[in-house]
Amino acid sequence: MKLTKFTHACVRIEKEGQVLVLDPGTFSETDQALDGAAAVLITHEHADHIDVDAVSGALLASPELQLFAPAGVATELRGKAPEAAGRIHTVAAGESFKAAGFAIRSFGGQHALIHPQIPVVANVGYLVDSNLYHPGDSFAIPDGIEVQTLLVPIHAPWNKVGEVVDFVIGVRAPRAFPIHDALLNDTGRGLIEGHVTRIGARYGTEYRHLDSGEAVEV
């Protein structure tokens, strides 16, 4: 399948004419990402992972578009786009379902801690076709499976470099690509990716940088 990275946490996956989009947020090129999409997966409610206006507009404009998200997100979108309520599905960790012809499994359940005074929200990581894992804002490692392609949140208010590296080591996917990088400049990105590349390789993970708009077969 073809993976296209957009700015920050959004990715687009294409296979056999079907398009699946994960986390089209306000930092991302949502119109490009959502063009022709058959299904959207949302990991959690933060704006950098879901542009509510863009997604609700897409649901209203595309009668076949299906959306899967944690309960809070699903409820908000049903209020914004009531005509599409039947196509907005609630997802929790530990579920399996089909979306746009892709087999999906959900993991995790909780957003990583930012600060004790900032409420923790629901977060669902998605495994696509027993291959690609998008963890959202968490370092939850899927249990009982072998991930082939890992999307790595390389920078966030809730993580540090050592945790990023430990996540890559823990999953040990053969290949990994960056997400959650919109707040980095080139200097910071180079430092973090250097650690991930060097240490990840010791544990069998080939890390490759992707620019926004760049596509790769996985």
CSV table of C-alpha atoms in Angstrom, one decimal, residues 2 20 23 30 33 38 47 64 69 85 94 103 105 117 125-126 141 157 160 173 176 183 197 199 215:
chain,number,residue,atom,x,y,z
A,2,LYS,CA,1.0,3.6,-0.6
A,20,LEU,CA,-7.8,5.7,4.3
A,23,ASP,CA,-5.5,12.2,11.9
A,30,THR,CA,-6.5,18.4,5.3
A,33,ALA,CA,-5.4,14.4,2.6
A,38,ALA,CA,-13.4,6.4,1.9
A,47,ALA,CA,-6.9,19.9,17.2
A,64,GLU,CA,-20.0,7.4,1.5
A,69,ALA,CA,-12.9,7.8,16.5
A,85,ALA,CA,-24.3,10.5,12.3
A,94,GLY,CA,-9.1,-3.7,21.7
A,103,ALA,CA,-8.4,-4.4,8.3
A,105,ARG,CA,-7.1,-3.2,15.1
A,117,GLN,CA,-2.9,19.6,35.7
A,125,GLY,CA,-3.7,3.7,18.2
A,126,TYR,CA,-4.5,1.9,15.0
A,141,ILE,CA,3.1,-0.9,22.2
A,157,PRO,CA,4.9,18.3,24.7
A,160,LYS,CA,11.4,13.3,25.3
A,173,ALA,CA,9.4,-2.8,13.4
A,176,ALA,CA,9.8,3.4,10.7
A,183,LEU,CA,6.9,22.0,16.0
A,197,THR,CA,18.3,6.2,13.2
A,199,ILE,CA,20.0,3.3,18.0
A,215,ALA,CA,5.0,9.0,-0.4
